[in-house]
mmCIF file of N, CA and C in Angstrom:
data_model
loop_
_atom_site.group_PDB
_atom_site.id
_atom_site.type_symbol
_atom_site.label_atom_id
_atom_site.label_comp_id
_atom_site.label_asym_id
_atom_site.label_seq_id
_atom_site.Cartn_x
_atom_site.Cartn_y
_atom_site.Cartn_z
ATOM 1 N N MET A 1 117.817 135.133 76.095
ATOM 2 C CA MET A 1 116.406 134.683 76.256
ATOM 3 C C MET A 1 115.948 135.061 77.649
ATOM 4 N N PRO A 2 114.671 135.249 77.791
ATOM 5 C CA PRO A 2 114.026 135.755 78.985
ATOM 6 C C PRO A 2 114.223 134.747 80.161
ATOM 7 N N HIS A 3 114.225 135.280 81.378
ATOM 8 C CA HIS A 3 114.282 134.530 82.569
ATOM 9 C C HIS A 3 112.866 134.413 83.154
ATOM 10 N N GLY A 4 112.579 133.385 83.820
ATOM 11 C CA GLY A 4 111.295 133.212 84.454
ATOM 12 C C GLY A 4 110.519 132.030 83.753
ATOM 13 N N LYS A 5 109.191 132.028 84.020
ATOM 14 C CA LYS A 5 108.381 130.904 83.602
ATOM 15 C C LYS A 5 107.861 131.230 82.128
ATOM 16 N N PHE A 6 108.337 130.432 81.164
ATOM 17 C CA PHE A 6 107.814 130.474 79.879
ATOM 18 C C PHE A 6 108.126 129.199 79.203
ATOM 19 N N ASP A 7 107.435 128.939 78.140
ATOM 20 C CA ASP A 7 107.661 127.640 77.366
ATOM 21 C C ASP A 7 108.455 128.058 76.114
ATOM 22 N N PRO A 8 109.772 127.647 76.135
ATOM 23 C CA PRO A 8 110.648 127.986 74.944
ATOM 24 C C PRO A 8 110.093 127.343 73.663
ATOM 25 N N GLU A 9 109.331 126.242 73.733
ATOM 26 C CA GLU A 9 108.784 125.647 72.605
ATOM 27 C C GLU A 9 107.626 126.384 71.920
ATOM 28 N N LYS A 10 106.905 127.184 72.718
ATOM 29 C CA LYS A 10 105.798 127.927 72.182
ATOM 30 C C LYS A 10 106.191 129.404 71.778
ATOM 31 N N ILE A 11 107.348 129.780 71.924
ATOM 32 C CA ILE A 11 107.802 131.123 71.569
ATOM 33 C C ILE A 11 107.703 131.343 70.100
ATOM 34 N N THR A 12 107.184 132.394 69.685
ATOM 35 C CA THR A 12 107.127 132.756 68.154
ATOM 36 C C THR A 12 108.495 133.368 67.701
ATOM 37 N N ASP A 13 108.599 133.345 66.389
ATOM 38 C CA ASP A 13 109.836 133.902 65.779
ATOM 39 C C ASP A 13 110.049 135.427 66.239
ATOM 40 N N VAL A 14 108.884 136.173 66.237
ATOM 41 C CA VAL A 14 108.892 137.513 66.531
ATOM 42 C C VAL A 14 109.354 137.786 68.050
ATOM 43 N N GLN A 15 108.751 136.924 68.847
ATOM 44 C CA GLN A 15 109.090 136.993 70.398
ATOM 45 C C GLN A 15 110.535 136.637 70.518
ATOM 46 N N GLU A 16 111.053 135.702 69.862
ATOM 47 C CA GLU A 16 112.440 135.273 70.019
ATOM 48 C C GLU A 16 113.385 136.472 69.513
ATOM 49 N N ALA A 17 113.042 137.084 68.355
ATOM 50 C CA ALA A 17 113.857 138.193 67.788
ATOM 51 C C ALA A 17 113.814 139.341 68.805
ATOM 52 N N PHE A 18 112.687 139.537 69.501
ATOM 53 C CA PHE A 18 112.590 140.665 70.472
ATOM 54 C C PHE A 18 113.489 140.358 71.592
ATOM 55 N N TRP A 19 113.537 139.191 72.094
ATOM 56 C CA TRP A 19 114.381 138.862 73.346
ATOM 57 C C TRP A 19 115.806 138.748 72.984
ATOM 58 N N VAL A 20 116.177 138.381 71.718
ATOM 59 C CA VAL A 20 117.564 138.277 71.313
ATOM 60 C C VAL A 20 118.062 139.704 71.167
ATOM 61 N N GLY A 21 117.285 140.614 70.598
ATOM 62 C CA GLY A 21 117.573 141.963 70.338
ATOM 63 C C GLY A 21 117.605 142.851 71.550
ATOM 64 N N LEU A 22 117.079 142.307 72.688
ATOM 65 C CA LEU A 22 116.966 143.210 73.911
ATOM 66 C C LEU A 22 118.321 143.181 74.675
ATOM 67 N N THR A 23 119.202 144.028 74.219
ATOM 68 C CA THR A 23 120.594 144.177 74.858
ATOM 69 C C THR A 23 120.500 145.025 76.136
ATOM 70 N N PRO A 24 121.529 144.826 76.912
ATOM 71 C CA PRO A 24 121.422 145.719 78.098
ATOM 72 C C PRO A 24 121.290 147.269 77.949
ATOM 73 N N GLN A 25 122.085 147.733 76.849
ATOM 74 C CA GLN A 25 121.932 149.131 76.469
ATOM 75 C C GLN A 25 120.564 149.508 76.085
ATOM 76 N N ARG A 26 119.848 148.571 75.366
ATOM 77 C CA ARG A 26 118.459 148.831 74.995
ATOM 78 C C ARG A 26 117.451 148.937 76.087
ATOM 79 N N VAL A 27 117.727 148.028 77.120
ATOM 80 C CA VAL A 27 116.850 148.116 78.277
ATOM 81 C C VAL A 27 117.173 149.335 78.996
ATOM 82 N N ALA A 28 118.347 149.800 79.196
ATOM 83 C CA ALA A 28 118.801 151.010 79.920
ATOM 84 C C ALA A 28 117.998 152.193 79.131
ATOM 85 N N ASN A 29 118.054 152.195 77.889
ATOM 86 C CA ASN A 29 117.400 153.259 77.046
ATOM 87 C C ASN A 29 115.907 153.356 77.323
ATOM 88 N N MET A 30 115.306 152.115 77.408
ATOM 89 C CA MET A 30 113.825 152.036 77.529
ATOM 90 C C MET A 30 113.523 152.587 79.039
ATOM 91 N N TRP A 31 114.344 152.198 80.102
ATOM 92 C CA TRP A 31 114.094 152.716 81.306
ATOM 93 C C TRP A 31 114.242 154.244 81.405
ATOM 94 N N GLU A 32 115.266 154.734 80.765
ATOM 95 C CA GLU A 32 115.474 156.163 80.717
ATOM 96 C C GLU A 32 114.264 156.936 80.040
ATOM 97 N N ALA A 33 113.826 156.353 78.936
ATOM 98 C CA ALA A 33 112.665 156.938 78.207
ATOM 99 C C ALA A 33 111.450 156.818 79.115
ATOM 100 N N ALA A 34 111.204 155.750 79.795
ATOM 101 C CA ALA A 34 110.064 155.699 80.724
ATOM 102 C C ALA A 34 110.242 156.708 81.824
ATOM 103 N N ASP A 35 111.376 156.847 82.439
ATOM 104 C CA ASP A 35 111.568 157.892 83.480
ATOM 105 C C ASP A 35 111.259 159.273 83.001
ATOM 106 N N ASP A 36 111.815 159.647 81.791
ATOM 107 C CA ASP A 36 111.591 160.891 81.232
ATOM 108 C C ASP A 36 110.132 161.224 81.019
ATOM 109 N N TRP A 37 109.465 160.211 80.416
ATOM 110 C CA TRP A 37 107.964 160.352 80.183
ATOM 111 C C TRP A 37 107.195 160.553 81.558
ATOM 112 N N ALA A 38 107.698 159.772 82.513
ATOM 113 C CA ALA A 38 106.926 159.910 83.739
ATOM 114 C C ALA A 38 107.060 161.364 84.431
ATOM 115 N N ASP A 39 108.256 161.955 84.096
ATOM 116 C CA ASP A 39 108.541 163.257 84.705
ATOM 117 C C ASP A 39 107.826 164.443 84.088
ATOM 118 N N LEU A 40 107.159 164.246 82.958
ATOM 119 C CA LEU A 40 106.457 165.209 82.176
ATOM 120 C C LEU A 40 105.160 165.527 82.744
ATOM 121 N N SER A 41 104.770 166.861 82.549
ATOM 122 C CA SER A 41 103.449 167.245 83.132
ATOM 123 C C SER A 41 102.384 166.599 82.335
ATOM 124 N N PRO A 42 101.102 166.549 82.731
ATOM 125 C CA PRO A 42 100.074 166.073 81.961
ATOM 126 C C PRO A 42 99.887 166.834 80.666
ATOM 127 N N GLU A 43 100.031 168.168 80.759
ATOM 128 C CA GLU A 43 99.902 169.052 79.568
ATOM 129 C C GLU A 43 101.005 168.693 78.458
ATOM 130 N N ALA A 44 102.228 168.506 78.942
ATOM 131 C CA ALA A 44 103.291 168.111 77.966
ATOM 132 C C ALA A 44 102.953 166.732 77.325
ATOM 133 N N LYS A 45 102.540 165.830 78.088
ATOM 134 C CA LYS A 45 102.149 164.439 77.644
ATOM 135 C C LYS A 45 101.108 164.549 76.483
ATOM 136 N N GLU A 46 100.114 165.420 76.852
ATOM 137 C CA GLU A 46 98.946 165.608 75.937
ATOM 138 C C GLU A 46 99.443 166.205 74.607
ATOM 139 N N PHE A 47 100.313 167.195 74.739
ATOM 140 C CA PHE A 47 100.835 167.973 73.513
ATOM 141 C C PHE A 47 101.697 166.931 72.765
ATOM 142 N N LEU A 48 102.508 166.117 73.323
ATOM 143 C CA LEU A 48 103.257 165.165 72.567
ATOM 144 C C LEU A 48 102.443 164.098 71.966
ATOM 145 N N ARG A 49 101.470 163.755 72.587
ATOM 146 C CA ARG A 49 100.503 162.624 72.051
ATOM 147 C C ARG A 49 99.815 163.137 70.732
ATOM 148 N N GLY A 50 99.549 164.452 70.745
ATOM 149 C CA GLY A 50 98.803 164.963 69.576
ATOM 150 C C GLY A 50 99.798 165.803 68.569
ATOM 151 N N ALA A 51 101.083 165.707 68.891
ATOM 152 C CA ALA A 51 102.019 166.508 68.058
ATOM 153 C C ALA A 51 102.167 165.771 66.737
ATOM 154 N N ASP A 52 102.145 166.571 65.716
ATOM 155 C CA ASP A 52 102.609 166.175 64.406
ATOM 156 C C ASP A 52 103.780 166.942 63.782
ATOM 157 N N LYS A 53 104.240 166.625 62.696
ATOM 158 C CA LYS A 53 105.422 167.367 62.153
ATOM 159 C C LYS A 53 105.145 168.854 62.066
ATOM 160 N N GLU A 54 103.980 169.195 61.669
ATOM 161 C CA GLU A 54 103.587 170.583 61.529
ATOM 162 C C GLU A 54 103.646 171.428 62.816
ATOM 163 N N LYS A 55 103.078 170.701 63.894
ATOM 164 C CA LYS A 55 103.122 171.389 65.187
ATOM 165 C C LYS A 55 104.475 171.571 65.837
ATOM 166 N N ILE A 56 105.328 170.579 65.515
ATOM 167 C CA ILE A 56 106.666 170.619 65.988
ATOM 168 C C ILE A 56 107.457 171.738 65.201
ATOM 169 N N LYS A 57 107.221 171.805 63.820
ATOM 170 C CA LYS A 57 107.883 172.936 63.176
ATOM 171 C C LYS A 57 107.428 174.308 63.707
ATOM 172 N N GLN A 58 106.129 174.339 63.933
ATOM 173 C CA GLN A 58 105.564 175.649 64.407
ATOM 174 C C GLN A 58 106.089 176.012 65.782
ATOM 175 N N LEU A 59 106.291 175.027 66.647
ATOM 176 C CA LEU A 59 106.864 175.181 67.962
ATOM 177 C C LEU A 59 108.342 175.691 67.896
ATOM 178 N N ASN A 60 109.096 175.026 66.936
ATOM 179 C CA ASN A 60 110.521 175.371 66.752
ATOM 180 C C ASN A 60 110.586 176.863 66.311
ATOM 181 N N SER A 61 109.669 177.166 65.285
ATOM 182 C CA SER A 61 109.697 178.520 64.758
ATOM 183 C C SER A 61 109.298 179.528 65.778
ATOM 184 N N THR A 62 108.392 179.247 66.662
ATOM 185 C CA THR A 62 107.983 180.169 67.707
ATOM 186 C C THR A 62 109.157 180.390 68.739
ATOM 187 N N ILE A 63 109.840 179.349 69.083
ATOM 188 C CA ILE A 63 110.964 179.389 69.996
ATOM 189 C C ILE A 63 112.054 180.261 69.362
ATOM 190 N N SER A 64 112.428 180.111 68.192
ATOM 191 C CA SER A 64 113.396 180.863 67.347
ATOM 192 C C SER A 64 112.970 182.392 67.449
ATOM 193 N N PHE A 65 111.719 182.616 67.090
ATOM 194 C CA PHE A 65 111.223 183.966 67.063
ATOM 195 C C PHE A 65 111.280 184.680 68.466
ATOM 196 N N MET A 66 110.974 183.939 69.562
ATOM 197 C CA MET A 66 111.102 184.491 70.910
ATOM 198 C C MET A 66 112.522 184.803 71.254
ATOM 199 N N ASN A 67 113.465 183.908 70.816
ATOM 200 C CA ASN A 67 114.819 184.185 71.105
ATOM 201 C C ASN A 67 115.333 185.394 70.408
ATOM 202 N N ALA A 68 114.924 185.558 69.109
ATOM 203 C CA ALA A 68 115.340 186.701 68.330
ATOM 204 C C ALA A 68 114.684 187.979 68.910
ATOM 205 N N ALA A 69 113.425 187.819 69.394
ATOM 206 C CA ALA A 69 112.753 189.096 69.976
ATOM 207 C C ALA A 69 113.319 189.511 71.186
ATOM 208 N N GLY A 70 113.912 188.611 72.033
ATOM 209 C CA GLY A 70 114.620 188.884 73.290
ATOM 210 C C GLY A 70 115.884 189.539 72.986
ATOM 211 N N ILE A 71 116.654 189.157 71.980
ATOM 212 C CA ILE A 71 117.917 189.760 71.594
ATOM 213 C C ILE A 71 117.642 191.123 71.090
ATOM 214 N N ILE A 72 116.658 191.315 70.251
ATOM 215 C CA ILE A 72 116.424 192.620 69.698
ATOM 216 C C ILE A 72 115.894 193.634 70.812
ATOM 217 N N GLY A 73 115.075 193.005 71.708
ATOM 218 C CA GLY A 73 114.614 193.923 72.921
ATOM 219 C C GLY A 73 115.806 194.327 73.780
ATOM 220 N N LYS A 74 116.836 193.450 74.001
ATOM 221 C CA LYS A 74 118.034 193.971 74.822
ATOM 222 C C LYS A 74 118.701 194.966 74.010
ATOM 223 N N PHE A 75 118.924 194.636 72.758
ATOM 224 C CA PHE A 75 119.556 195.759 71.795
ATOM 225 C C PHE A 75 119.059 197.073 71.885
ATOM 226 N N LEU A 76 117.641 197.102 71.816
ATOM 227 C CA LEU A 76 116.906 198.265 71.764
ATOM 228 C C LEU A 76 117.012 199.078 73.167
ATOM 229 N N TRP A 77 116.974 198.197 74.185
ATOM 230 C CA TRP A 77 117.062 198.833 75.647
ATOM 231 C C TRP A 77 118.507 199.434 75.727
ATOM 232 N N ILE A 78 119.538 198.753 75.367
ATOM 233 C CA ILE A 78 120.854 199.255 75.499
ATOM 234 C C ILE A 78 121.016 200.491 74.645
ATOM 235 N N GLY A 79 120.482 200.494 73.393
ATOM 236 C CA GLY A 79 120.533 201.592 72.402
ATOM 237 C C GLY A 79 119.894 202.778 72.946
ATOM 238 N N GLY A 80 118.616 202.544 73.583
ATOM 239 C CA GLY A 80 117.930 203.685 74.229
ATOM 240 C C GLY A 80 118.584 204.264 75.394
ATOM 241 N N ALA A 81 119.168 203.505 76.217
ATOM 242 C CA ALA A 81 120.000 203.869 77.372
ATOM 243 C C ALA A 81 121.206 204.709 76.914
ATOM 244 N N THR A 82 121.891 204.147 75.826
ATOM 245 C CA THR A 82 123.025 204.946 75.394
ATOM 246 C C THR A 82 122.621 206.238 74.805
ATOM 247 N N ALA A 83 121.529 206.271 73.961
ATOM 248 C CA ALA A 83 121.057 207.597 73.415
ATOM 249 C C ALA A 83 120.728 208.574 74.487
ATOM 250 N N PHE A 84 120.001 208.045 75.533
ATOM 251 C CA PHE A 84 119.628 208.981 76.612
ATOM 252 C C PHE A 84 120.957 209.517 77.379
ATOM 253 N N GLY A 85 121.934 208.639 77.527
ATOM 254 C CA GLY A 85 123.115 209.122 78.100
ATOM 255 C C GLY A 85 123.830 210.044 77.321
ATOM 256 N N LEU A 86 123.875 209.888 75.994
ATOM 257 C CA LEU A 86 124.539 210.816 75.076
ATOM 258 C C LEU A 86 123.777 212.205 75.086
ATOM 259 N N PHE A 87 122.473 212.108 75.125
ATOM 260 C CA PHE A 87 121.717 213.394 75.133
ATOM 261 C C PHE A 87 122.081 214.189 76.528
ATOM 262 N N ILE A 88 122.044 213.534 77.674
ATOM 263 C CA ILE A 88 122.271 214.130 78.936
ATOM 264 C C ILE A 88 123.791 214.666 78.802
ATOM 265 N N GLY A 89 124.716 213.915 78.278
ATOM 266 C CA GLY A 89 126.108 214.331 78.271
ATOM 267 C C GLY A 89 126.297 215.517 77.334
ATOM 268 N N LEU A 90 125.602 215.551 76.202
ATOM 269 C CA LEU A 90 125.799 216.627 75.231
ATOM 270 C C LEU A 90 125.082 217.901 75.725
ATOM 271 N N THR A 91 123.932 217.830 76.506
ATOM 272 C CA THR A 91 123.378 219.030 77.071
ATOM 273 C C THR A 91 124.236 219.559 78.198
ATOM 274 N N GLN A 92 124.881 218.759 78.871
ATOM 275 C CA GLN A 92 125.831 219.194 79.997
ATOM 276 C C GLN A 92 127.096 219.941 79.339
ATOM 277 N N LEU A 93 127.536 219.255 78.215
ATOM 278 C CA LEU A 93 128.603 220.006 77.544
ATOM 279 C C LEU A 93 128.260 221.272 76.967
ATOM 280 N N TRP A 94 127.065 221.345 76.320
ATOM 281 C CA TRP A 94 126.525 222.517 75.726
ATOM 282 C C TRP A 94 126.340 223.588 76.800
ATOM 283 N N LYS A 95 125.890 223.216 77.948
ATOM 284 C CA LYS A 95 125.812 224.293 79.063
ATOM 285 C C LYS A 95 127.172 224.707 79.518
ATOM 286 N N ALA A 96 128.131 223.819 79.601
ATOM 287 C CA ALA A 96 129.455 224.164 80.053
ATOM 288 C C ALA A 96 130.093 225.125 79.054
ATOM 289 N N PHE A 97 130.055 224.917 77.766
ATOM 290 C CA PHE A 97 130.583 225.673 76.726
ATOM 291 C C PHE A 97 129.886 227.084 76.753
ATOM 292 N N GLY A 98 128.555 227.113 76.958
ATOM 293 C CA GLY A 98 127.793 228.235 76.966
ATOM 294 C C GLY A 98 128.196 229.218 78.105
ATOM 295 N N GLU A 99 128.417 228.657 79.195
ATOM 296 C CA GLU A 99 128.929 229.407 80.390
ATOM 297 C C GLU A 99 130.235 229.990 80.151
ATOM 298 N N PHE A 100 131.178 229.174 79.456
ATOM 299 C CA PHE A 100 132.576 229.582 79.341
ATOM 300 C C PHE A 100 132.621 230.648 78.267
ATOM 301 N N PHE A 101 131.766 230.624 77.237
ATOM 302 C CA PHE A 101 131.987 231.532 76.222
ATOM 303 C C PHE A 101 130.890 232.668 76.116
ATOM 304 N N ILE A 102 130.227 232.830 77.347
ATOM 305 C CA ILE A 102 129.273 233.851 77.313
ATOM 306 C C ILE A 102 129.880 235.313 77.341
ATOM 307 N N VAL A 103 129.272 236.076 76.683
ATOM 308 C CA VAL A 103 129.818 237.559 76.551
ATOM 309 C C VAL A 103 128.946 238.423 77.536
ATOM 310 N N LYS A 104 129.629 238.987 78.428
ATOM 311 C CA LYS A 104 128.795 239.845 79.395
ATOM 312 C C LYS A 104 128.999 241.339 78.955
ATOM 313 N N VAL A 105 127.817 241.916 78.739
ATOM 314 C CA VAL A 105 127.766 243.359 78.183
ATOM 315 C C VAL A 105 127.322 244.189 79.443
ATOM 316 N N LYS A 106 128.072 245.298 79.639
ATOM 317 C CA LYS A 106 127.740 246.213 80.749
ATOM 318 C C LYS A 106 126.959 247.376 80.188
#
């Protein structure tokens, strides 16, 4: 039951159920949630206030897409660098074989 000034005779059933259910862990959870909310930017708070299931699904989809795009971009960059390296290596090898097998005519 709550501490402080209150009249236990005038407490309603709902109020009593609230105070009985208010365990130390639930109080800690409420404090943590309040701290997390206070740390959010005003834009994030506004987004969360107006967010519905559809917006959250869209946000999750966008995040997944951006992660995939980043992975594909890295793959293409590495593939391009490898192709460029192979091209340079093969042209040098072609040049070396050409110089070795050249037929000099007098």
